[in-house]
Amino acid sequence: MATHPAQPQTPAPGDSYVQSFARGLQVIRSFSANAPHQTLSEVAAGSGLTRAGARRILLTLQTLGYVVTDGKLFTLTPRILDLGFAYLSSMPIWNRAEPVMEALVQQVQESCSAAVLDATDIVYVLRVPTKKIMHINLGVGSRLPAYCTSLGRLLLADLDDDEVRARLEASNIEALTKHTLTDIDALMAKVAQARKQQWCLVNQELEEGLISVAAPVVDRQGRMVAALNISGQANRTSAKAMQETMLPALREAADRVSRML
Amino acid sequence: MATHPAQPQTPAPGDSYVQSFARGLQVIRSFSANAPHQTLSEVAAGSGLTRAGARRILLTLQTLGYVVTDGKLFTLTPRILDLGFAYLSSMPIWNRAEPVMEALVQQVQESCSAAVLDATDIVYVLRVPTKKIMHINLGVGSRLPAYCTSLGRLLLADLDDDEVRARLEASNIEALTKHTLTDIDALMAKVAQARKQQWCLVNQELEEGLISVAAPVVDRQGRMVAALNISGQANRTSAKAMQETMLPALREAADRVSRML
């Protein structure tokens, strides 16, 4: 369900752009669920490098312990997680937010996630699943498009209208279900509504049967730094019930997390 | 509680070592809970680069969307998580293992984690906490030393004895509690015991009051690719009770995950 992250831009090399570094990051990103073990040629093809260039990057990654090889196939090591961990540990708020989110999950018996905005996507930074059988498997670091998610529309609402429109225009908008809004003006109106009411509900626009509602995490300067959501199944909980019974608890949890900032 | 990851090695530049790439990764790793927002000078100091070198790396990261700046302070963006996500998504087993681990947590009412070995550390790849009040907050990507953890000793047991000794000698062994084994021969004996019985229990050697037991996840070639553990509080569950009541369920869960490989 997660969309592929946008490819990084690759501007021309210059005084202030270290192309070999950018290429190295592309090599890391060339590994995926579909390509967990790659030959040198596959890495070169997947990252747009020559074989010689890919080889130097892979050997550097191997020297640093980020890649292992059996001589033919290259595989990432868990040390790669240190790079993402540098980001997560630089946001220590999530350690303290987790108990608040867990208490909310206990109360409403639906999953709770925290996400931030990155260009046209939301990126999950924390996820507390329920113990119910149906739950959506979206780990930390996974992405969804902003335009069709409650977290995304709410996070977009913290930007000014020109920027919202630019992000929507840069999005790959598709009718993922029969409910998905695909018209940019209609989406702008939903974002404006989210901005006004300071919460956002999206009813089965990402996936049939999935409803989610989001509330903002706001820092002392009034900037929305993240959003929390609750997501549930339409056959268990209607959108109306979610708004009436779960939204107040969600907003209270989001306010508690905001006060920790 | 998590230890700092080992600094990457920094060999001399050569034909097959791309120093600017290695330096770039060091810049990413210079961000942390203690240094979430850094000036150019701080990044240079934290990564061992000149100001000019750090500036080029930061501008490259900014161009690629991995860093934002207000003109003075630099901050990582959530896009950094894509790099760690490249590793996690290249191990899709954990998506399928999660429901097995959740069922185990429901059954034993203690937290369950999955980890892999990286040099002298274990690195968490999945964590399913209980909803009890006391739980250890260790997210995906966080590290603990192998020598004093049940996961670590069990994962070491898949290596041959020379390699185990080398890893233990490279470890920063400390008496973290009054129970911590610090003698390398005594630790070798514990690893040998774990190898023989194919599970490992560690009683309050990492932290007072914390007991954990681990079981192996083994692929079709018989290689231990990861380990699962249950960790609990000594004042709730004795080591004997953990071994008698929880270990069988843990081994069954680990076997189920192994069969998915």
Coordinates of C-alpha atoms in Angstrom, one line a residue:
Chain A
M1 CA 0.0 0.0 0.0
A2 CA 2.9 2.4 0.7
T3 CA 4.0 4.4 -2.3
H4 CA 7.5 4.5 -3.4
P5 CA 9.4 7.4 -2.0
A6 CA 10.1 10.1 -4.6
Q7 CA 13.4 9.7 -6.3
P8 CA 15.9 12.3 -5.0
Q9 CA 16.7 15.1 -7.4
T10 CA 20.0 14.9 -9.2
P11 CA 21.2 18.3 -10.1
A12 CA 24.4 18.9 -12.0
P13 CA 27.5 18.6 -9.9
G14 CA 28.9 21.9 -8.6
D15 CA 31.0 23.4 -6.0
S16 CA 28.4 22.8 -3.3
Y17 CA 27.1 19.4 -4.5
V18 CA 29.0 16.2 -3.6
Q19 CA 27.8 13.9 -6.4
S20 CA 29.6 10.8 -5.0
F21 CA 27.7 11.2 -1.8
A22 CA 24.4 11.6 -3.5
R23 CA 25.2 8.5 -5.6
G24 CA 26.0 6.6 -2.5
L25 CA 22.7 7.4 -1.0
Q26 CA 21.0 6.2 -4.2
V27 CA 22.9 2.9 -3.9
I28 CA 21.5 2.4 -0.4
R29 CA 18.0 3.2 -1.7
S30 CA 18.3 0.7 -4.5
F31 CA 17.8 -2.1 -2.0
S32 CA 14.2 -2.9 -1.3
A33 CA 11.7 -5.7 -0.7
N34 CA 11.9 -6.6 -4.4
A35 CA 15.7 -6.3 -4.4
P36 CA 17.0 -7.4 -1.0
H37 CA 20.2 -9.0 -2.4
Q38 CA 21.7 -7.5 -5.5
T39 CA 24.6 -8.2 -7.8
L40 CA 27.0 -5.3 -8.7
S41 CA 25.2 -5.0 -12.1
E42 CA 21.8 -4.8 -10.4
V43 CA 23.0 -2.1 -8.0
A44 CA 24.5 -0.2 -10.9
A45 CA 21.3 -0.4 -12.9
G46 CA 19.1 0.4 -9.9
S47 CA 21.1 3.5 -8.9
G48 CA 22.0 4.8 -12.4
L49 CA 25.7 4.4 -11.9
T50 CA 28.5 2.7 -13.9
R51 CA 29.6 -0.7 -12.7
A52 CA 32.9 0.9 -11.6
G53 CA 31.1 3.6 -9.7
A54 CA 28.7 1.2 -8.1
R55 CA 31.6 -1.0 -7.1
R56 CA 33.5 1.8 -5.3
I57 CA 30.3 2.8 -3.4
L58 CA 29.6 -0.8 -2.4
L59 CA 33.1 -1.4 -1.2
T60 CA 32.9 1.8 0.8
L61 CA 29.7 0.6 2.3
Q62 CA 31.2 -2.8 3.0
T63 CA 34.3 -1.2 4.7
L64 CA 31.9 0.9 6.9
G65 CA 29.8 -2.2 7.8
Y66 CA 26.7 -1.1 6.0
V67 CA 26.8 -3.8 3.4
V68 CA 27.9 -7.5 3.4
T69 CA 28.6 -9.6 0.4
D70 CA 29.2 -13.3 -0.4
G71 CA 31.4 -12.3 -3.3
K72 CA 28.5 -12.1 -5.7
L73 CA 25.4 -10.7 -4.0
F74 CA 25.4 -7.6 -1.8
T75 CA 23.0 -7.2 1.1
L76 CA 22.4 -4.2 3.5
T77 CA 23.2 -4.8 7.2
P78 CA 21.2 -3.6 10.1
R79 CA 23.8 -0.9 10.7
I80 CA 21.9 1.1 8.0
L81 CA 19.2 1.6 10.6
D82 CA 21.7 3.9 12.5
L83 CA 21.1 6.5 9.7
G84 CA 17.3 6.5 10.3
F85 CA 17.9 6.2 14.0
A86 CA 19.9 9.5 13.8
Y87 CA 16.6 11.1 12.7
L88 CA 14.3 9.3 15.2
S89 CA 16.6 9.9 18.2
S90 CA 16.9 13.6 17.2
M91 CA 13.1 13.7 17.8
P92 CA 13.0 12.4 21.4
I93 CA 9.5 13.6 21.7
W94 CA 8.3 10.2 20.4
N95 CA 9.6 8.3 23.3
R96 CA 7.5 10.4 25.6
A97 CA 4.5 10.4 23.2
E98 CA 4.3 6.7 23.0
P99 CA 2.7 6.1 26.4
V100 CA 0.1 8.8 25.6
M101 CA -0.7 7.0 22.3
E102 CA -0.8 3.6 24.0
A103 CA -3.3 4.9 26.5
L104 CA -5.4 6.2 23.7
V105 CA -5.3 2.9 21.9
Q106 CA -6.4 1.2 25.1
Q107 CA -9.3 3.6 25.4
V108 CA -10.6 3.6 21.8
Q109 CA -9.4 0.1 20.8
E110 CA -8.2 1.3 17.4
S111 CA -4.7 1.9 16.1
C112 CA -2.9 5.2 16.6
S113 CA -0.1 6.6 14.5
A114 CA 2.1 9.7 14.4
A115 CA 3.4 11.1 11.1
V116 CA 5.2 14.1 9.7
L117 CA 5.0 15.6 6.2
D118 CA 7.8 15.1 3.6
A119 CA 7.0 16.9 0.3
T120 CA 3.8 15.2 -1.0
D121 CA 3.9 12.2 1.4
I122 CA 3.3 11.5 5.1
V123 CA 6.0 9.5 6.8
Y124 CA 5.1 7.4 9.9
V125 CA 7.3 8.1 12.9
L126 CA 5.5 6.1 15.5
R127 CA 2.7 3.5 15.3
V128 CA 0.8 1.8 18.1
P129 CA -1.4 -1.0 16.7
T130 CA -4.4 -2.5 18.5
K131 CA -4.3 -6.1 19.2
K132 CA -7.3 -6.6 17.0
I133 CA -7.0 -9.0 14.1
M134 CA -7.3 -6.4 11.3
H135 CA -4.7 -3.8 11.5
I136 CA -2.8 -2.1 8.8
N137 CA 0.8 -3.0 8.8
L138 CA 2.7 0.3 8.4
G139 CA 6.0 0.6 10.1
V140 CA 8.1 3.6 11.1
G141 CA 9.5 5.1 7.9
S142 CA 6.8 3.9 5.6
R143 CA 5.0 6.5 3.5
L144 CA 1.6 7.3 2.2
P145 CA 0.4 10.1 -0.1
A146 CA -0.7 13.2 1.8
Y147 CA -3.7 14.1 -0.4
C148 CA -5.9 11.1 0.5
T149 CA -5.0 10.6 4.2
S150 CA -6.3 12.4 7.3
L151 CA -2.8 12.9 8.5
G152 CA -1.7 14.3 5.2
R153 CA -4.6 16.8 4.7
L154 CA -4.1 18.0 8.3
L155 CA -0.3 18.4 7.9
L156 CA -0.9 20.2 4.6
A157 CA -3.2 22.6 6.4
D158 CA -0.2 24.1 8.2
L159 CA 1.2 25.4 4.9
D160 CA -0.1 28.4 3.1
D161 CA -2.5 27.9 0.2
D162 CA 0.0 28.5 -2.5
E163 CA 2.2 25.8 -1.0
V164 CA -0.7 23.4 -0.5
R165 CA -1.6 23.8 -4.2
A166 CA 1.9 23.2 -5.3
R167 CA 2.2 20.1 -3.2
L168 CA -1.1 18.8 -4.6
E169 CA -0.1 19.5 -8.1
A170 CA 3.2 17.6 -7.5
S171 CA 1.2 14.6 -6.1
N172 CA 0.4 11.6 -8.1
I173 CA -3.3 11.8 -7.6
E174 CA -5.3 8.7 -8.3
A175 CA -8.8 7.4 -7.5
L176 CA -7.6 4.7 -5.1
T177 CA -11.2 3.9 -4.1
K178 CA -14.6 5.2 -5.5
H179 CA -14.5 7.8 -2.6
T180 CA -11.1 9.3 -3.4
L181 CA -11.2 13.0 -4.1
T182 CA -9.0 13.7 -7.1
D183 CA -10.0 17.3 -8.0
I184 CA -7.4 19.8 -6.7
D185 CA -10.0 22.5 -5.8
A186 CA -12.0 20.0 -3.9
L187 CA -8.9 18.8 -2.1
M188 CA -8.0 22.5 -1.3
A189 CA -11.4 22.9 0.3
K190 CA -10.8 19.8 2.5
V191 CA -7.5 21.2 3.5
A192 CA -9.0 24.6 4.3
Q193 CA -11.7 22.8 6.4
A194 CA -9.0 20.9 8.3
R195 CA -7.2 24.1 9.0
K196 CA -10.3 25.7 10.3
Q197 CA -11.5 22.9 12.6
Q198 CA -8.0 21.7 13.4
W199 CA -8.8 18.1 12.8
C200 CA -9.4 16.0 9.7
L201 CA -11.5 12.9 8.9
V202 CA -11.0 10.9 5.7
N203 CA -13.6 8.2 4.9
Q204 CA -12.4 5.4 2.7
E205 CA -10.4 7.5 0.3
L206 CA -7.2 5.6 0.7
E207 CA -8.6 2.1 1.0
E208 CA -12.2 0.7 1.0
G209 CA -13.3 0.2 4.5
L210 CA -10.7 2.3 6.1
I211 CA -11.6 5.5 8.0
S212 CA -9.2 7.7 9.8
V213 CA -9.2 10.9 11.8
A214 CA -6.2 13.1 12.7
A215 CA -5.4 15.8 15.2
P216 CA -2.4 18.1 15.2
V217 CA 0.8 18.2 17.4
V218 CA 1.7 21.8 17.7
D219 CA 4.9 23.3 19.2
R220 CA 5.2 26.3 21.4
Q221 CA 5.6 28.5 18.3
G222 CA 2.3 27.3 17.1
R223 CA 3.8 25.2 14.2
M224 CA 2.3 21.9 13.5
V225 CA 5.3 19.5 13.8
A226 CA 3.4 16.2 13.4
A227 CA -0.1 14.8 13.6
L228 CA -1.7 11.8 15.3
N229 CA -4.4 9.7 13.9
I230 CA -6.8 6.9 14.8
S231 CA -7.7 4.6 12.0
G232 CA -10.5 2.0 12.1
Q233 CA -12.6 -0.2 10.0
A234 CA -15.9 1.2 8.5
N235 CA -17.7 -2.1 9.3
R236 CA -16.9 -1.7 13.0
T237 CA -17.1 2.0 13.4
S238 CA -18.9 4.6 11.3
A239 CA -17.4 7.9 10.4
K240 CA -20.0 9.6 12.6
A241 CA -19.2 7.3 15.6
M242 CA -15.5 7.9 15.0
Q243 CA -16.0 11.7 15.1
E244 CA -18.3 11.6 18.1
T245 CA -16.6 9.1 20.3
M246 CA -13.0 8.9 19.3
L247 CA -12.1 12.3 18.1
P248 CA -12.3 14.0 21.5
A249 CA -9.9 11.4 23.0
L250 CA -7.6 11.8 20.0
R251 CA -7.5 15.6 20.4
E252 CA -6.8 15.3 24.0
A253 CA -3.9 12.9 23.4
A254 CA -2.5 15.2 20.7
D255 CA -2.8 18.2 23.0
R256 CA -0.9 16.2 25.7
V257 CA 1.9 15.4 23.3
S258 CA 1.9 19.1 22.2
R259 CA 2.4 20.2 25.8
M260 CA 5.5 18.0 25.9
L261 CA 7.2 20.0 23.2
Chain B
M1 CA 20.1 2.6 28.1
A2 CA 21.1 2.0 24.4
T3 CA 24.8 2.2 23.7
H4 CA 26.1 4.5 21.1
P5 CA 26.7 2.7 17.8
A6 CA 30.4 2.1 17.1
Q7 CA 32.0 4.8 15.0
P8 CA 32.5 3.7 11.4
Q9 CA 36.1 2.9 10.5
T10 CA 37.8 5.5 8.5
P11 CA 40.5 3.9 6.4
A12 CA 42.8 6.0 4.1
P13 CA 41.2 7.0 0.8
G14 CA 42.0 4.7 -2.1
D15 CA 40.8 3.5 -5.4
S16 CA 38.0 1.6 -3.9
Y17 CA 37.0 3.9 -1.0
V18 CA 34.9 6.9 -1.6
Q19 CA 35.8 9.2 1.3
S20 CA 33.3 11.9 0.5
F21 CA 30.5 9.3 0.8
A22 CA 31.8 8.0 4.1
R23 CA 32.1 11.6 5.4
G24 CA 28.5 12.3 4.3
L25 CA 27.3 9.3 6.3
Q26 CA 29.2 10.6 9.3
V27 CA 27.4 13.9 8.9
I28 CA 24.1 12.2 9.1
R29 CA 25.2 10.2 12.2
S30 CA 26.4 13.4 13.9
F31 CA 22.7 14.3 14.5
S32 CA 21.3 12.7 17.7
A33 CA 19.0 13.3 20.7
N34 CA 21.7 15.5 22.1
A35 CA 22.3 17.3 18.8
P36 CA 19.0 17.5 16.9
H37 CA 19.7 20.9 15.4
Q38 CA 23.3 21.8 14.6
T39 CA 25.2 24.8 13.2
L40 CA 27.7 24.2 10.4
S41 CA 30.5 24.4 13.0
E42 CA 28.9 21.8 15.2
V43 CA 28.3 19.4 12.3
A44 CA 32.0 19.9 11.3
A45 CA 33.2 19.2 14.8
G46 CA 30.8 16.2 15.2
S47 CA 31.9 14.5 12.0
G48 CA 35.5 15.4 11.9
L49 CA 35.3 17.5 8.8
T50 CA 36.4 21.0 7.8
R51 CA 33.8 23.7 7.8
A52 CA 34.0 23.8 4.0
G53 CA 33.7 20.0 3.7
A54 CA 30.7 19.9 6.1
R55 CA 29.1 22.7 4.2
R56 CA 29.2 20.8 0.9
I57 CA 27.8 17.7 2.5
L58 CA 25.0 19.7 4.2
L59 CA 24.1 21.5 1.0
T60 CA 24.0 18.2 -0.8
L61 CA 21.7 16.7 1.9
Q62 CA 19.6 19.8 1.6
T63 CA 19.3 19.5 -2.2
L64 CA 18.2 15.9 -1.8
G65 CA 15.7 16.8 0.9
Y66 CA 17.4 15.0 3.8
V67 CA 18.2 18.1 5.7
V68 CA 16.4 21.5 6.2
T69 CA 17.9 24.7 7.5
D70 CA 16.7 28.0 8.8
G71 CA 19.9 29.6 7.6
K72 CA 21.8 28.9 10.8
L73 CA 20.7 25.5 12.2
F74 CA 20.5 22.3 10.2
T75 CA 17.9 19.5 11.1
L76 CA 17.4 16.1 9.6
T77 CA 14.1 15.5 7.8
P78 CA 12.0 12.3 7.9
R79 CA 13.3 11.4 4.5
I80 CA 16.4 10.1 6.3
L81 CA 14.1 7.2 7.4
D82 CA 14.0 6.0 3.8
L83 CA 17.6 4.9 4.2
G84 CA 16.8 2.7 7.2
F85 CA 13.5 1.7 5.4
A86 CA 15.6 0.3 2.5
Y87 CA 17.0 -2.2 5.0
L88 CA 13.7 -3.0 6.8
S89 CA 11.8 -3.4 3.6
S90 CA 14.6 -5.7 2.3
M91 CA 13.6 -8.0 5.2
P92 CA 9.9 -8.5 4.5
I93 CA 9.8 -11.4 6.9
W94 CA 9.2 -8.9 9.8
N95 CA 5.8 -7.9 8.3
R96 CA 4.7 -11.5 8.5
A97 CA 6.4 -12.1 11.9
E98 CA 4.6 -9.3 13.6
P99 CA 1.2 -11.1 14.0
V100 CA 3.0 -14.1 15.4
M101 CA 4.8 -11.9 17.9
E102 CA 1.6 -10.1 18.8
A103 CA -0.1 -13.3 19.5
L104 CA 2.8 -14.3 21.8
V105 CA 2.6 -11.0 23.7
Q106 CA -1.2 -11.6 24.2
Q107 CA -0.5 -15.0 25.5
V108 CA 2.4 -14.3 27.9
Q109 CA 1.6 -10.6 28.6
E110 CA 5.2 -9.6 28.3
S111 CA 7.0 -7.6 25.6
C112 CA 8.5 -9.4 22.6
S113 CA 11.3 -8.1 20.4
A114 CA 13.2 -9.3 17.3
A115 CA 16.9 -8.4 16.9
V116 CA 19.9 -9.2 14.6
L117 CA 23.6 -9.1 15.4
D118 CA 25.8 -6.3 14.2
A119 CA 29.5 -6.6 15.3
T120 CA 29.3 -6.5 19.1
D121 CA 25.8 -5.2 19.3
I122 CA 22.2 -6.4 18.8
V123 CA 20.0 -4.2 16.7
Y124 CA 16.2 -4.3 17.2
V125 CA 14.3 -4.9 14.0
L126 CA 10.8 -5.3 15.5
R127 CA 9.3 -4.7 18.9
V128 CA 5.9 -5.5 20.3
P129 CA 5.4 -4.0 23.7
T130 CA 2.8 -5.1 26.2
K131 CA 0.3 -2.6 27.4
K132 CA 1.6 -2.9 31.0
I133 CA 2.9 0.2 32.6
M134 CA 6.5 -0.8 32.9
H135 CA 8.0 -1.5 29.5
I136 CA 11.4 -0.8 28.1
N137 CA 11.4 1.8 25.4
L138 CA 13.6 0.4 22.7
G139 CA 12.6 1.2 19.2
V140 CA 13.5 -0.3 15.9
G141 CA 17.2 0.5 15.1
S142 CA 18.2 0.9 18.8
R143 CA 21.2 -1.1 20.0
L144 CA 22.3 -3.0 23.1
P145 CA 25.6 -4.8 23.7
A146 CA 25.4 -8.5 22.8
Y147 CA 27.5 -9.8 25.7
C148 CA 24.9 -9.1 28.4
T149 CA 21.6 -9.7 26.6
S150 CA 19.8 -13.0 25.9
L151 CA 19.3 -12.0 22.2
G152 CA 23.0 -11.2 21.9
R153 CA 24.4 -14.3 23.5
L154 CA 22.1 -16.5 21.4
L155 CA 23.0 -14.7 18.2
L156 CA 26.7 -15.0 19.1
A157 CA 26.1 -18.7 19.5
D158 CA 25.7 -19.0 15.7
L159 CA 29.3 -17.9 15.2
D160 CA 32.3 -20.2 15.7
D161 CA 34.2 -19.9 19.0
D162 CA 37.1 -17.9 17.6
E163 CA 34.7 -15.4 16.2
V164 CA 32.7 -15.3 19.5
R165 CA 35.9 -14.6 21.4
A166 CA 36.9 -11.9 19.0
R167 CA 33.6 -10.2 19.3
L168 CA 33.7 -10.4 23.1
E169 CA 37.2 -9.0 23.2
A170 CA 36.1 -6.1 21.0
S171 CA 33.1 -5.4 23.3
N172 CA 33.1 -2.7 25.9
I173 CA 32.4 -5.1 28.8
E174 CA 31.1 -3.5 32.0
A175 CA 29.4 -4.7 35.2
L176 CA 26.1 -3.0 34.4
T177 CA 24.5 -4.6 37.4
K178 CA 25.9 -6.8 40.2
H179 CA 24.9 -9.8 38.2
T180 CA 26.7 -8.9 34.9
L181 CA 29.2 -11.5 33.8
T182 CA 32.4 -9.7 32.7
D183 CA 34.9 -12.6 32.4
I184 CA 35.3 -13.6 28.8
D185 CA 35.7 -17.3 29.5
A186 CA 32.5 -17.3 31.6
L187 CA 30.7 -15.5 28.8
M188 CA 32.1 -18.1 26.3
A189 CA 30.6 -20.8 28.5
K190 CA 27.2 -19.1 28.4
V191 CA 27.3 -18.7 24.7
A192 CA 28.2 -22.4 24.4
Q193 CA 25.3 -23.3 26.6
A194 CA 23.0 -21.2 24.4
R195 CA 24.3 -23.0 21.3
K196 CA 23.7 -26.4 22.9
Q197 CA 20.2 -25.7 24.2
Q198 CA 19.2 -23.3 21.4
W199 CA 17.8 -20.7 23.7
C200 CA 19.2 -18.3 26.2
L201 CA 18.1 -16.7 29.5
V202 CA 19.8 -13.6 31.0
N203 CA 18.8 -12.7 34.5
Q204 CA 19.4 -9.0 35.5
E205 CA 22.7 -8.6 33.8
L206 CA 21.7 -5.7 31.6
E207 CA 19.5 -3.9 34.2
E208 CA 18.4 -4.7 37.7
G209 CA 15.0 -6.3 37.7
L210 CA 15.0 -7.2 34.0
I211 CA 15.0 -10.8 32.9
S212 CA 14.9 -11.9 29.3
V213 CA 14.8 -15.2 27.4
A214 CA 15.6 -15.6 23.6
A215 CA 14.9 -18.2 20.9
P216 CA 16.4 -18.4 17.4
V217 CA 14.9 -17.7 14.0
V218 CA 16.6 -20.0 11.6
D219 CA 16.5 -20.0 7.8
R220 CA 16.2 -23.1 5.5
Q221 CA 20.0 -23.3 5.4
G222 CA 20.1 -23.6 9.2
R223 CA 21.6 -20.2 9.7
M224 CA 20.4 -18.1 12.6
V225 CA 19.2 -14.9 10.9
A226 CA 17.6 -13.3 14.0
A227 CA 16.4 -14.0 17.4
L228 CA 13.1 -13.3 19.3
N229 CA 13.0 -12.6 23.0
I230 CA 10.5 -12.0 25.8
S231 CA 11.5 -9.6 28.5
G232 CA 9.9 -9.2 31.8
Q233 CA 10.3 -7.8 35.3
A234 CA 11.9 -10.0 38.0
N235 CA 9.3 -8.7 40.6
R236 CA 6.5 -10.0 38.4
T237 CA 8.0 -13.2 37.0
S238 CA 11.0 -15.2 38.3
A239 CA 13.6 -16.5 35.9
K240 CA 12.3 -20.1 36.7
A241 CA 8.7 -19.1 35.9
M242 CA 9.8 -17.4 32.7
Q243 CA 11.7 -20.5 31.6
E244 CA 8.9 -22.9 32.5
T245 CA 5.8 -21.0 31.3
M246 CA 7.0 -18.5 28.7
L247 CA 9.9 -20.2 27.0
P248 CA 7.9 -22.9 25.3
A249 CA 5.5 -20.3 23.8
L250 CA 8.5 -18.2 22.7
R251 CA 10.2 -21.2 21.0
E252 CA 7.0 -22.1 19.2
A253 CA 6.6 -18.5 18.0
A254 CA 10.3 -18.4 16.8
D255 CA 9.7 -21.7 15.0
R256 CA 6.7 -20.3 13.3
V257 CA 8.7 -17.3 12.1
S258 CA 11.5 -19.6 11.0
R259 CA 9.1 -21.6 8.8
M260 CA 8.1 -18.4 7.0
L261 CA 11.7 -17.9 5.8

